[in-house]
Amino acid sequence: MDRFVTIRLHHRTIKRFKRFSRKITKSYSETLEMVMDFFEWHGITPSSRFPKRVDEDGEKTRKRINALIAIVRDIEKTQTLPTNEMLLALFGHHEIVKKKKESIREATMFGKLTREEWNKLEKTVPKVEYEFLEQDYRTATRTALHFLERVEWVRPRFGAPYYKVDTDAGELHVLKKRFRDGF
């Protein structure tokens, strides 16, 4: 049997502990053991700070759970569902495999096409259109090079170096408009 030892405490503290102990158990030693076990089990020290509101800790937990749910949903959308569809398609149980599409080549093979439809299908451009596009490209290149020739690197004695363009605002506005409109 354990022997009893005394501890010196203030009188008001002893009164308070006795009232608290009567609510919990009949023995003061058991009450003190339970209190110490509680603090040790939950990893709480009397000097540690608790949240100002009791609900703050629950709110943090809810936010973490919501973040985890979002992560799991993203994984489902980006990884699980596409993989599942690929496996179904592989084994022939998917809608894509069940619907047989007639090939484009068979549909157009025997039909008569106009010149524009043929060019559109083959993704070709008539020679005249190509020459216009080439001319526009050359004009745009010349204009850009002409503009870039007037750009010079300036190194001031004080401050950071910068580029300076020798042009007026009107010319710059016209150039911007031409490039926006596609020449």
PDB file of C-alpha atoms in Angstrom:
ATOM      1  CA  MET A   1       0.000   0.000   0.000  1.00  0.00           C
ATOM      2  CA  ASP A   2       1.209   3.488  -0.885  1.00  0.00           C
ATOM      3  CA  ARG A   3       1.972   5.747   1.987  1.00  0.00           C
ATOM      4  CA  PHE A   4       0.678   9.287   2.264  1.00  0.00           C
ATOM      5  CA  VAL A   5       2.879  12.362   2.076  1.00  0.00           C
ATOM      6  CA  THR A   6       1.904  15.950   2.714  1.00  0.00           C
ATOM      7  CA  ILE A   7       2.262  18.904   0.368  1.00  0.00           C
ATOM      8  CA  ARG A   8       2.001  22.453   1.599  1.00  0.00           C
ATOM      9  CA  LEU A   9      -0.651  24.441  -0.283  1.00  0.00           C
ATOM     10  CA  HIS A  10      -2.545  27.649   0.343  1.00  0.00           C
ATOM     11  CA  HIS A  11      -5.736  27.261   2.302  1.00  0.00           C
ATOM     12  CA  ARG A  12      -7.948  28.707  -0.486  1.00  0.00           C
ATOM     13  CA  THR A  13      -6.394  26.283  -3.018  1.00  0.00           C
ATOM     14  CA  ILE A  14      -7.114  23.307  -0.752  1.00  0.00           C
ATOM     15  CA  LYS A  15     -10.767  24.393  -0.325  1.00  0.00           C
ATOM     16  CA  ARG A  16     -11.173  24.754  -4.070  1.00  0.00           C
ATOM     17  CA  PHE A  17      -9.544  21.357  -4.725  1.00  0.00           C
ATOM     18  CA  LYS A  18     -11.792  19.649  -2.151  1.00  0.00           C
ATOM     19  CA  ARG A  19     -14.943  21.054  -3.850  1.00  0.00           C
ATOM     20  CA  PHE A  20     -13.670  19.953  -7.246  1.00  0.00           C
ATOM     21  CA  SER A  21     -12.696  16.512  -5.942  1.00  0.00           C
ATOM     22  CA  ARG A  22     -16.166  15.847  -4.492  1.00  0.00           C
ATOM     23  CA  LYS A  23     -17.647  16.327  -7.982  1.00  0.00           C
ATOM     24  CA  ILE A  24     -15.239  13.838  -9.552  1.00  0.00           C
ATOM     25  CA  THR A  25     -14.394  11.043  -7.067  1.00  0.00           C
ATOM     26  CA  LYS A  26     -14.351  10.332  -3.351  1.00  0.00           C
ATOM     27  CA  SER A  27     -10.558  10.327  -3.002  1.00  0.00           C
ATOM     28  CA  TYR A  28      -8.328  13.366  -3.392  1.00  0.00           C
ATOM     29  CA  SER A  29      -5.507  11.173  -4.683  1.00  0.00           C
ATOM     30  CA  GLU A  30      -7.707   9.686  -7.423  1.00  0.00           C
ATOM     31  CA  THR A  31      -8.867  13.149  -8.487  1.00  0.00           C
ATOM     32  CA  LEU A  32      -5.310  14.431  -8.714  1.00  0.00           C
ATOM     33  CA  GLU A  33      -4.251  11.295 -10.649  1.00  0.00           C
ATOM     34  CA  MET A  34      -7.133  11.748 -13.114  1.00  0.00           C
ATOM     35  CA  VAL A  35      -6.269  15.423 -13.662  1.00  0.00           C
ATOM     36  CA  MET A  36      -2.597  14.628 -14.289  1.00  0.00           C
ATOM     37  CA  ASP A  37      -3.525  11.730 -16.613  1.00  0.00           C
ATOM     38  CA  PHE A  38      -5.824  14.060 -18.579  1.00  0.00           C
ATOM     39  CA  PHE A  39      -3.076  16.642 -19.102  1.00  0.00           C
ATOM     40  CA  GLU A  40      -0.490  14.021 -20.043  1.00  0.00           C
ATOM     41  CA  TRP A  41      -2.828  12.137 -22.406  1.00  0.00           C
ATOM     42  CA  HIS A  42      -3.826  15.275 -24.344  1.00  0.00           C
ATOM     43  CA  GLY A  43      -0.325  16.746 -24.296  1.00  0.00           C
ATOM     44  CA  ILE A  44      -1.461  19.907 -22.574  1.00  0.00           C
ATOM     45  CA  THR A  45       0.580  21.851 -20.072  1.00  0.00           C
ATOM     46  CA  PRO A  46      -0.891  24.496 -17.765  1.00  0.00           C
ATOM     47  CA  SER A  47       1.399  27.060 -19.413  1.00  0.00           C
ATOM     48  CA  SER A  48       0.205  26.273 -22.980  1.00  0.00           C
ATOM     49  CA  ARG A  49      -2.200  28.734 -24.551  1.00  0.00           C
ATOM     50  CA  PHE A  50      -5.644  27.671 -25.689  1.00  0.00           C
ATOM     51  CA  PRO A  51      -7.544  29.339 -28.518  1.00  0.00           C
ATOM     52  CA  LYS A  52      -9.565  32.352 -27.435  1.00  0.00           C
ATOM     53  CA  ARG A  53     -12.707  30.651 -28.623  1.00  0.00           C
ATOM     54  CA  VAL A  54     -13.324  26.953 -28.212  1.00  0.00           C
ATOM     55  CA  ASP A  55     -14.732  26.887 -31.747  1.00  0.00           C
ATOM     56  CA  GLU A  56     -11.461  28.131 -33.345  1.00  0.00           C
ATOM     57  CA  ASP A  57      -9.824  24.712 -33.143  1.00  0.00           C
ATOM     58  CA  GLY A  58     -12.883  23.078 -34.734  1.00  0.00           C
ATOM     59  CA  GLU A  59     -12.905  25.731 -37.446  1.00  0.00           C
ATOM     60  CA  LYS A  60      -9.268  25.003 -38.317  1.00  0.00           C
ATOM     61  CA  THR A  61     -10.073  21.299 -38.486  1.00  0.00           C
ATOM     62  CA  ARG A  62     -13.058  21.939 -40.781  1.00  0.00           C
ATOM     63  CA  LYS A  63     -10.891  24.037 -43.112  1.00  0.00           C
ATOM     64  CA  ARG A  64      -8.298  21.269 -43.276  1.00  0.00           C
ATOM     65  CA  ILE A  65     -10.988  18.680 -44.004  1.00  0.00           C
ATOM     66  CA  ASN A  66     -12.456  20.881 -46.768  1.00  0.00           C
ATOM     67  CA  ALA A  67      -8.975  21.250 -48.287  1.00  0.00           C
ATOM     68  CA  LEU A  68      -8.514  17.469 -48.229  1.00  0.00           C
ATOM     69  CA  ILE A  69     -11.925  16.965 -49.861  1.00  0.00           C
ATOM     70  CA  ALA A  70     -10.947  19.404 -52.630  1.00  0.00           C
ATOM     71  CA  ILE A  71      -7.688  17.522 -53.199  1.00  0.00           C
ATOM     72  CA  VAL A  72      -9.481  14.154 -53.395  1.00  0.00           C
ATOM     73  CA  ARG A  73     -12.051  15.552 -55.858  1.00  0.00           C
ATOM     74  CA  ASP A  74      -9.285  16.943 -58.038  1.00  0.00           C
ATOM     75  CA  ILE A  75      -7.531  13.571 -58.017  1.00  0.00           C
ATOM     76  CA  GLU A  76     -10.805  11.900 -59.061  1.00  0.00           C
ATOM     77  CA  LYS A  77     -11.319  14.318 -61.952  1.00  0.00           C
ATOM     78  CA  THR A  78      -7.772  14.339 -63.270  1.00  0.00           C
ATOM     79  CA  GLN A  79      -6.580  10.798 -62.567  1.00  0.00           C
ATOM     80  CA  THR A  80      -9.205   8.244 -61.562  1.00  0.00           C
ATOM     81  CA  LEU A  81     -12.002   9.008 -64.046  1.00  0.00           C
ATOM     82  CA  PRO A  82      -9.795   9.292 -67.158  1.00  0.00           C
ATOM     83  CA  THR A  83      -7.998   6.081 -66.226  1.00  0.00           C
ATOM     84  CA  ASN A  84     -11.319   4.316 -65.693  1.00  0.00           C
ATOM     85  CA  GLU A  85     -12.623   5.506 -69.092  1.00  0.00           C
ATOM     86  CA  MET A  86      -9.432   4.353 -70.789  1.00  0.00           C
ATOM     87  CA  LEU A  87      -9.776   0.895 -69.241  1.00  0.00           C
ATOM     88  CA  LEU A  88     -13.435   0.676 -70.279  1.00  0.00           C
ATOM     89  CA  ALA A  89     -12.511   1.720 -73.815  1.00  0.00           C
ATOM     90  CA  LEU A  90      -9.726  -0.844 -73.844  1.00  0.00           C
ATOM     91  CA  PHE A  91     -12.121  -3.662 -72.973  1.00  0.00           C
ATOM     92  CA  GLY A  92     -14.847  -2.394 -75.324  1.00  0.00           C
ATOM     93  CA  HIS A  93     -17.422  -1.389 -72.700  1.00  0.00           C
ATOM     94  CA  HIS A  94     -17.299   2.368 -73.261  1.00  0.00           C
ATOM     95  CA  GLU A  95     -19.727   4.518 -75.300  1.00  0.00           C
ATOM     96  CA  ILE A  96     -16.956   5.678 -77.630  1.00  0.00           C
ATOM     97  CA  VAL A  97     -16.204   2.134 -78.706  1.00  0.00           C
ATOM     98  CA  LYS A  98     -19.880   1.199 -79.028  1.00  0.00           C
ATOM     99  CA  LYS A  99     -20.646   4.058 -81.426  1.00  0.00           C
ATOM    100  CA  LYS A 100     -19.060   3.246 -84.735  1.00  0.00           C
ATOM    101  CA  LYS A 101     -18.260   6.363 -86.669  1.00  0.00           C
ATOM    102  CA  GLU A 102     -18.062   6.208 -90.425  1.00  0.00           C
ATOM    103  CA  SER A 103     -14.711   7.383 -91.608  1.00  0.00           C
ATOM    104  CA  ILE A 104     -14.386  10.821 -93.163  1.00  0.00           C
ATOM    105  CA  ARG A 105     -12.468   9.457 -96.104  1.00  0.00           C
ATOM    106  CA  GLU A 106     -15.330   7.179 -97.203  1.00  0.00           C
ATOM    107  CA  ALA A 107     -17.862  10.010 -96.997  1.00  0.00           C
ATOM    108  CA  THR A 108     -15.810  12.389 -99.120  1.00  0.00           C
ATOM    109  CA  MET A 109     -14.296   9.859-101.482  1.00  0.00           C
ATOM    110  CA  PHE A 110     -17.249   9.664-103.845  1.00  0.00           C
ATOM    111  CA  GLY A 111     -18.705  13.152-103.395  1.00  0.00           C
ATOM    112  CA  LYS A 112     -17.980  15.964-105.820  1.00  0.00           C
ATOM    113  CA  LEU A 113     -16.288  18.972-104.250  1.00  0.00           C
ATOM    114  CA  THR A 114     -15.983  22.552-105.410  1.00  0.00           C
ATOM    115  CA  ARG A 115     -12.593  24.269-105.529  1.00  0.00           C
ATOM    116  CA  GLU A 116     -13.203  26.106-102.216  1.00  0.00           C
ATOM    117  CA  GLU A 117     -14.360  22.926-100.450  1.00  0.00           C
ATOM    118  CA  TRP A 118     -11.328  21.063-101.745  1.00  0.00           C
ATOM    119  CA  ASN A 119      -8.963  23.839-100.544  1.00  0.00           C
ATOM    120  CA  LYS A 120     -10.684  23.925 -97.180  1.00  0.00           C
ATOM    121  CA  LEU A 121     -10.486  20.150 -96.831  1.00  0.00           C
ATOM    122  CA  GLU A 122      -6.841  20.043 -97.869  1.00  0.00           C
ATOM    123  CA  LYS A 123      -6.069  23.223 -95.876  1.00  0.00           C
ATOM    124  CA  THR A 124      -4.378  24.869 -98.810  1.00  0.00           C
ATOM    125  CA  VAL A 125      -4.466  28.493 -99.864  1.00  0.00           C
ATOM    126  CA  PRO A 126      -4.750  29.644-103.482  1.00  0.00           C
ATOM    127  CA  LYS A 127      -1.550  31.097-104.951  1.00  0.00           C
ATOM    128  CA  VAL A 128      -2.928  34.655-105.172  1.00  0.00           C
ATOM    129  CA  GLU A 129      -3.931  34.599-101.492  1.00  0.00           C
ATOM    130  CA  TYR A 130      -0.535  33.172-100.605  1.00  0.00           C
ATOM    131  CA  GLU A 131       1.241  35.972-102.465  1.00  0.00           C
ATOM    132  CA  PHE A 132      -0.857  38.594-100.637  1.00  0.00           C
ATOM    133  CA  LEU A 133      -0.018  36.990 -97.306  1.00  0.00           C
ATOM    134  CA  GLU A 134       3.661  36.862 -98.192  1.00  0.00           C
ATOM    135  CA  GLN A 135       3.609  40.533 -99.223  1.00  0.00           C
ATOM    136  CA  ASP A 136       1.890  41.516 -95.952  1.00  0.00           C
ATOM    137  CA  TYR A 137       4.516  39.559 -94.016  1.00  0.00           C
ATOM    138  CA  ARG A 138       7.368  41.338 -95.824  1.00  0.00           C
ATOM    139  CA  THR A 139       5.755  44.751 -95.228  1.00  0.00           C
ATOM    140  CA  ALA A 140       5.243  44.012 -91.536  1.00  0.00           C
ATOM    141  CA  THR A 141       8.828  42.807 -91.188  1.00  0.00           C
ATOM    142  CA  ARG A 142      10.215  45.926 -92.891  1.00  0.00           C
ATOM    143  CA  THR A 143       8.088  48.208 -90.705  1.00  0.00           C
ATOM    144  CA  ALA A 144       9.155  46.443 -87.519  1.00  0.00           C
ATOM    145  CA  LEU A 145      12.841  46.560 -88.525  1.00  0.00           C
ATOM    146  CA  HIS A 146      12.549  50.257 -89.427  1.00  0.00           C
ATOM    147  CA  PHE A 147      11.054  50.918 -85.988  1.00  0.00           C
ATOM    148  CA  LEU A 148      13.711  48.814 -84.209  1.00  0.00           C
ATOM    149  CA  GLU A 149      16.523  50.703 -85.980  1.00  0.00           C
ATOM    150  CA  ARG A 150      15.443  53.817 -84.083  1.00  0.00           C
ATOM    151  CA  VAL A 151      15.747  52.119 -80.693  1.00  0.00           C
ATOM    152  CA  GLU A 152      18.962  52.945 -78.851  1.00  0.00           C
ATOM    153  CA  TRP A 153      20.451  51.853 -75.546  1.00  0.00           C
ATOM    154  CA  VAL A 154      21.010  54.769 -73.148  1.00  0.00           C
ATOM    155  CA  ARG A 155      23.373  54.580 -70.156  1.00  0.00           C
ATOM    156  CA  PRO A 156      22.876  57.656 -67.984  1.00  0.00           C
ATOM    157  CA  ARG A 157      25.443  58.633 -65.377  1.00  0.00           C
ATOM    158  CA  PHE A 158      22.818  58.303 -62.644  1.00  0.00           C
ATOM    159  CA  GLY A 159      20.089  55.678 -62.651  1.00  0.00           C
ATOM    160  CA  ALA A 160      19.502  52.451 -64.495  1.00  0.00           C
ATOM    161  CA  PRO A 161      20.189  52.083 -68.237  1.00  0.00           C
ATOM    162  CA  TYR A 162      17.160  52.008 -70.553  1.00  0.00           C
ATOM    163  CA  TYR A 163      16.048  51.859 -74.197  1.00  0.00           C
ATOM    164  CA  LYS A 164      15.017  55.067 -75.979  1.00  0.00           C
ATOM    165  CA  VAL A 165      12.838  55.137 -79.138  1.00  0.00           C
ATOM    166  CA  ASP A 166      13.285  58.104 -81.468  1.00  0.00           C
ATOM    167  CA  THR A 167       9.700  58.511 -82.785  1.00  0.00           C
ATOM    168  CA  ASP A 168       6.671  60.691 -82.253  1.00  0.00           C
ATOM    169  CA  ALA A 169       3.411  59.594 -80.606  1.00  0.00           C
ATOM    170  CA  GLY A 170       1.415  59.669 -83.855  1.00  0.00           C
ATOM    171  CA  GLU A 171       3.721  57.255 -85.644  1.00  0.00           C
ATOM    172  CA  LEU A 172       3.698  54.910 -82.654  1.00  0.00           C
ATOM    173  CA  HIS A 173      -0.108  55.003 -82.566  1.00  0.00           C
ATOM    174  CA  VAL A 174      -0.343  54.169 -86.296  1.00  0.00           C
ATOM    175  CA  LEU A 175       2.119  51.294 -85.874  1.00  0.00           C
ATOM    176  CA  LYS A 176       0.158  49.838 -82.950  1.00  0.00           C
ATOM    177  CA  LYS A 177      -3.085  50.057 -84.911  1.00  0.00           C
ATOM    178  CA  ARG A 178      -1.576  48.367 -87.979  1.00  0.00           C
ATOM    179  CA  PHE A 179      -0.246  45.457 -85.914  1.00  0.00           C
ATOM    180  CA  ARG A 180      -3.559  45.054 -84.070  1.00  0.00           C
ATOM    181  CA  ASP A 181      -5.539  45.010 -87.298  1.00  0.00           C
ATOM    182  CA  GLY A 182      -3.203  42.486 -88.906  1.00  0.00           C
ATOM    183  CA  PHE A 183      -1.674  44.944 -91.414  1.00  0.00           C
TER     184      PHE A 183
END
